[in-house]
Amino acid sequence: MNSENRGVPLWIIITIALAVSLLSISGYDYLNKRYERQATREIAERHQQEKDSAAAEAVRNERLQQAIISVSGIQTGIAEYLADKGKTPPNLEAIGFVSDYRPSNLLESVSVQPGGRIVLHFTAKSGLNGEVSLQADIDKEYWAIRGWDCTSSDFPSIANARHDCRYLPR
């Protein structure tokens, strides 16, 4: 063969074909991995949000439980007042507490209402926006308290904080 009739050497054509193939495969692999990484990132973010939400609910439930437990002295005072006088106290002062008594830093205020009802209002700092009500279940034959009915219209998951509490939508 004549050198003037020769085209591009075969080894160059093969090298170029291999390079193009490798670039194509690398590009495809890169794009495919990018979508996989994005999907993995989204799953990880969703799991983190679920963890954060569960942690926030656990903190909320713990705070609700602490606040409800903190009024046990008031519950005892109401029971003693009922046993002694045959009626429920009209307010906190009647059972020996000052009107602005707060047994927990989670509570903005606590009030005792006629009929043996205790109402807890939470501070803004507690992260709990709303109130919980504890209503005495009174046995009028013996003038004793059989138990307390714990309800809230503000905390849908209150039963998770205290199994003896119920959510009552408004």
C-alpha atoms as a printed R data frame, in Angstrom:
    type eleno elety resid chain resno       x      y       z
1   ATOM     1    CA   MET     A     1   0.000  0.000   0.000
2   ATOM     2    CA   ASN     A     2   0.929  3.455  -0.690
3   ATOM     3    CA   SER     A     3   1.443  5.759   2.310
4   ATOM     4    CA   GLU     A     4  -0.509  8.462   0.544
5   ATOM     5    CA   ASN     A     5  -3.637  6.270   0.489
6   ATOM     6    CA   ARG     A     6  -3.472  5.427   4.101
7   ATOM     7    CA   GLY     A     7  -6.143  6.855   6.424
8   ATOM     8    CA   VAL     A     8  -6.083  7.191  10.190
9   ATOM     9    CA   PRO     A     9  -4.350  4.229  11.788
10  ATOM    10    CA   LEU     A    10  -6.693  1.590  13.220
11  ATOM    11    CA   TRP     A    11  -5.245  1.855  16.717
12  ATOM    12    CA   ILE     A    12  -6.236  5.561  16.868
13  ATOM    13    CA   ILE     A    13  -9.803  4.769  15.773
14  ATOM    14    CA   ILE     A    14 -10.027  2.034  18.410
15  ATOM    15    CA   THR     A    15  -8.577  4.345  21.076
16  ATOM    16    CA   ILE     A    16 -11.074  7.068  20.212
17  ATOM    17    CA   ALA     A    17 -13.958  4.563  20.255
18  ATOM    18    CA   LEU     A    18 -12.852  3.244  23.654
19  ATOM    19    CA   ALA     A    19 -12.485  6.769  25.062
20  ATOM    20    CA   VAL     A    20 -15.971  7.762  23.842
21  ATOM    21    CA   SER     A    21 -17.413  4.538  25.295
22  ATOM    22    CA   LEU     A    22 -15.715  5.094  28.642
23  ATOM    23    CA   LEU     A    23 -16.899  8.713  28.766
24  ATOM    24    CA   SER     A    24 -20.447  7.605  27.962
25  ATOM    25    CA   ILE     A    25 -20.377  4.922  30.642
26  ATOM    26    CA   SER     A    26 -18.844  7.323  33.166
27  ATOM    27    CA   GLY     A    27 -21.448  9.998  32.380
28  ATOM    28    CA   TYR     A    28 -24.289  7.504  32.667
29  ATOM    29    CA   ASP     A    29 -22.878  6.123  35.926
30  ATOM    30    CA   TYR     A    30 -22.370  9.633  37.335
31  ATOM    31    CA   LEU     A    31 -25.938 10.690  36.510
32  ATOM    32    CA   ASN     A    32 -27.361  7.449  37.836
33  ATOM    33    CA   LYS     A    33 -25.379  7.755  41.092
34  ATOM    34    CA   ARG     A    34 -26.469 11.373  41.441
35  ATOM    35    CA   TYR     A    35 -30.133 10.329  41.415
36  ATOM    36    CA   GLU     A    36 -29.370  7.532  43.877
37  ATOM    37    CA   ARG     A    37 -27.549  9.983  46.165
38  ATOM    38    CA   GLN     A    38 -30.469 12.394  45.935
39  ATOM    39    CA   ALA     A    39 -32.935  9.625  46.828
40  ATOM    40    CA   THR     A    40 -30.717  8.532  49.726
41  ATOM    41    CA   ARG     A    41 -30.454 12.139  50.945
42  ATOM    42    CA   GLU     A    42 -34.254 12.550  50.825
43  ATOM    43    CA   ILE     A    43 -34.767  9.323  52.789
44  ATOM    44    CA   ALA     A    44 -32.215 10.430  55.390
45  ATOM    45    CA   GLU     A    45 -33.915 13.836  55.714
46  ATOM    46    CA   ARG     A    46 -37.333 12.186  56.118
47  ATOM    47    CA   HIS     A    47 -35.945  9.879  58.829
48  ATOM    48    CA   GLN     A    48 -34.367 12.844  60.607
49  ATOM    49    CA   GLN     A    49 -37.671 14.756  60.503
50  ATOM    50    CA   GLU     A    50 -39.472 11.727  61.941
51  ATOM    51    CA   LYS     A    51 -36.842 11.453  64.698
52  ATOM    52    CA   ASP     A    52 -37.125 15.167  65.464
53  ATOM    53    CA   SER     A    53 -40.913 14.949  65.547
54  ATOM    54    CA   ALA     A    54 -40.831 11.909  67.854
55  ATOM    55    CA   ALA     A    55 -38.324 13.636  70.139
56  ATOM    56    CA   ALA     A    56 -40.448 16.795  70.275
57  ATOM    57    CA   GLU     A    57 -43.533 14.744  71.136
58  ATOM    58    CA   ALA     A    58 -41.626 12.875  73.846
59  ATOM    59    CA   VAL     A    59 -40.549 16.188  75.391
60  ATOM    60    CA   ARG     A    60 -44.119 17.537  75.144
61  ATOM    61    CA   ASN     A    61 -45.499 14.388  76.796
62  ATOM    62    CA   GLU     A    62 -42.901 14.530  79.574
63  ATOM    63    CA   ARG     A    63 -43.742 18.171  80.273
64  ATOM    64    CA   LEU     A    64 -47.475 17.451  80.349
65  ATOM    65    CA   GLN     A    65 -46.897 14.583  82.751
66  ATOM    66    CA   GLN     A    66 -44.644 16.671  85.023
67  ATOM    67    CA   ALA     A    67 -47.156 19.519  85.175
68  ATOM    68    CA   ILE     A    68 -50.066 17.200  85.993
69  ATOM    69    CA   ILE     A    69 -48.061 15.443  88.712
70  ATOM    70    CA   SER     A    70 -47.022 18.815  90.172
71  ATOM    71    CA   VAL     A    71 -50.595 19.597  91.277
72  ATOM    72    CA   SER     A    72 -50.893 16.508  93.506
73  ATOM    73    CA   GLY     A    73 -50.657 18.759  96.593
74  ATOM    74    CA   ILE     A    74 -53.658 20.729  95.358
75  ATOM    75    CA   GLN     A    75 -55.552 17.485  94.734
76  ATOM    76    CA   THR     A    76 -54.814 16.405  98.306
77  ATOM    77    CA   GLY     A    77 -55.972 19.787  99.614
78  ATOM    78    CA   ILE     A    78 -59.262 19.493  97.710
79  ATOM    79    CA   ALA     A    79 -59.823 15.949  99.056
80  ATOM    80    CA   GLU     A    80 -59.152 17.082 102.640
81  ATOM    81    CA   TYR     A    81 -61.402 20.132 102.255
82  ATOM    82    CA   LEU     A    82 -64.194 17.944 100.834
83  ATOM    83    CA   ALA     A    83 -63.886 15.401 103.653
84  ATOM    84    CA   ASP     A    84 -63.853 18.155 106.299
85  ATOM    85    CA   LYS     A    85 -66.535 20.514 104.965
86  ATOM    86    CA   GLY     A    86 -68.704 18.321 102.724
87  ATOM    87    CA   LYS     A    87 -68.166 20.571  99.715
88  ATOM    88    CA   THR     A    88 -65.411 21.490  97.306
89  ATOM    89    CA   PRO     A    89 -63.252 24.566  97.835
90  ATOM    90    CA   PRO     A    90 -64.084 27.673  95.802
91  ATOM    91    CA   ASN     A    91 -60.430 28.557  95.088
92  ATOM    92    CA   LEU     A    92 -56.791 27.911  95.939
93  ATOM    93    CA   GLU     A    93 -56.814 30.151  99.010
94  ATOM    94    CA   ALA     A    94 -59.508 28.010 100.663
95  ATOM    95    CA   ILE     A    95 -57.075 25.068 100.774
96  ATOM    96    CA   GLY     A    96 -54.091 27.086 101.982
97  ATOM    97    CA   PHE     A    97 -52.366 28.111  98.745
98  ATOM    98    CA   VAL     A    98 -51.732 31.657  97.542
99  ATOM    99    CA   SER     A    99 -53.769 32.692  94.490
100 ATOM   100    CA   ASP     A   100 -50.716 32.865  92.207
101 ATOM   101    CA   TYR     A   101 -49.299 29.492  93.348
102 ATOM   102    CA   ARG     A   102 -47.455 27.634  90.589
103 ATOM   103    CA   PRO     A   103 -46.141 24.212  91.559
104 ATOM   104    CA   SER     A   104 -44.093 23.953  88.349
105 ATOM   105    CA   ASN     A   105 -42.140 26.355  86.160
106 ATOM   106    CA   LEU     A   106 -44.092 24.863  83.238
107 ATOM   107    CA   LEU     A   107 -47.293 26.448  84.523
108 ATOM   108    CA   GLU     A   108 -48.393 30.023  83.976
109 ATOM   109    CA   SER     A   109 -51.270 29.567  86.400
110 ATOM   110    CA   VAL     A   110 -53.294 26.983  88.274
111 ATOM   111    CA   SER     A   111 -56.845 27.602  89.362
112 ATOM   112    CA   VAL     A   112 -59.257 25.697  91.556
113 ATOM   113    CA   GLN     A   113 -62.857 26.106  90.515
114 ATOM   114    CA   PRO     A   114 -66.065 25.139  92.305
115 ATOM   115    CA   GLY     A   115 -66.992 21.501  91.883
116 ATOM   116    CA   GLY     A   116 -63.435 20.294  92.459
117 ATOM   117    CA   ARG     A   117 -61.951 21.276  89.119
118 ATOM   118    CA   ILE     A   118 -58.271 22.161  88.718
119 ATOM   119    CA   VAL     A   119 -57.252 23.995  85.543
120 ATOM   120    CA   LEU     A   120 -53.605 24.133  84.468
121 ATOM   121    CA   HIS     A   121 -52.423 26.853  82.055
122 ATOM   122    CA   PHE     A   122 -48.937 26.463  80.608
123 ATOM   123    CA   THR     A   123 -46.211 29.062  80.135
124 ATOM   124    CA   ALA     A   124 -45.179 30.027  76.619
125 ATOM   125    CA   LYS     A   125 -41.624 28.977  77.505
126 ATOM   126    CA   SER     A   126 -42.833 25.407  78.183
127 ATOM   127    CA   GLY     A   127 -43.740 24.999  74.512
128 ATOM   128    CA   LEU     A   128 -47.203 23.849  75.540
129 ATOM   129    CA   ASN     A   129 -49.995 26.057  74.330
130 ATOM   130    CA   GLY     A   130 -53.245 25.275  76.076
131 ATOM   131    CA   GLU     A   131 -54.760 23.913  79.235
132 ATOM   132    CA   VAL     A   132 -55.460 20.673  81.044
133 ATOM   133    CA   SER     A   133 -58.401 20.140  83.366
134 ATOM   134    CA   LEU     A   134 -58.570 17.742  86.319
135 ATOM   135    CA   GLN     A   135 -62.135 17.212  87.502
136 ATOM   136    CA   ALA     A   136 -62.727 15.463  90.825
137 ATOM   137    CA   ASP     A   137 -65.044 12.437  90.672
138 ATOM   138    CA   ILE     A   138 -66.878 12.903  93.956
139 ATOM   139    CA   ASP     A   139 -68.698 10.209  95.897
140 ATOM   140    CA   LYS     A   140 -71.387 12.329  97.547
141 ATOM   141    CA   GLU     A   141 -72.459  9.563  99.941
142 ATOM   142    CA   TYR     A   142 -69.035  9.549 101.642
143 ATOM   143    CA   TRP     A   143 -67.805 12.984 100.524
144 ATOM   144    CA   ALA     A   144 -64.679 11.487  99.126
145 ATOM   145    CA   ILE     A   145 -62.886 11.683  95.797
146 ATOM   146    CA   ARG     A   146 -62.933  8.438  93.809
147 ATOM   147    CA   GLY     A   147 -60.495  9.731  91.222
148 ATOM   148    CA   TRP     A   148 -59.719 12.535  88.818
149 ATOM   149    CA   ASP     A   149 -60.949 12.959  85.252
150 ATOM   150    CA   CYS     A   150 -58.067 14.442  83.261
151 ATOM   151    CA   THR     A   151 -59.078 16.098  79.969
152 ATOM   152    CA   SER     A   152 -57.789 18.591  77.439
153 ATOM   153    CA   SER     A   153 -59.149 20.160  74.277
154 ATOM   154    CA   ASP     A   154 -55.707 21.478  73.389
155 ATOM   155    CA   PHE     A   155 -53.477 18.387  73.393
156 ATOM   156    CA   PRO     A   156 -54.668 15.626  71.017
157 ATOM   157    CA   SER     A   157 -51.971 13.221  72.191
158 ATOM   158    CA   ILE     A   158 -52.488 13.784  75.923
159 ATOM   159    CA   ALA     A   159 -53.285 10.080  76.419
160 ATOM   160    CA   ASN     A   160 -49.688  9.380  75.330
161 ATOM   161    CA   ALA     A   161 -48.476 11.575  78.186
162 ATOM   162    CA   ARG     A   162 -50.867 10.119  80.775
163 ATOM   163    CA   HIS     A   163 -52.939  7.034  80.111
164 ATOM   164    CA   ASP     A   164 -55.634  8.354  82.460
165 ATOM   165    CA   CYS     A   165 -56.113 11.552  80.426
166 ATOM   166    CA   ARG     A   166 -58.433 12.051  77.458
167 ATOM   167    CA   TYR     A   167 -58.556 14.447  74.540
168 ATOM   168    CA   LEU     A   168 -61.924 16.144  74.139
169 ATOM   169    CA   PRO     A   169 -62.136 18.153  70.918
170 ATOM   170    CA   ARG     A   170 -64.058 21.405  71.188
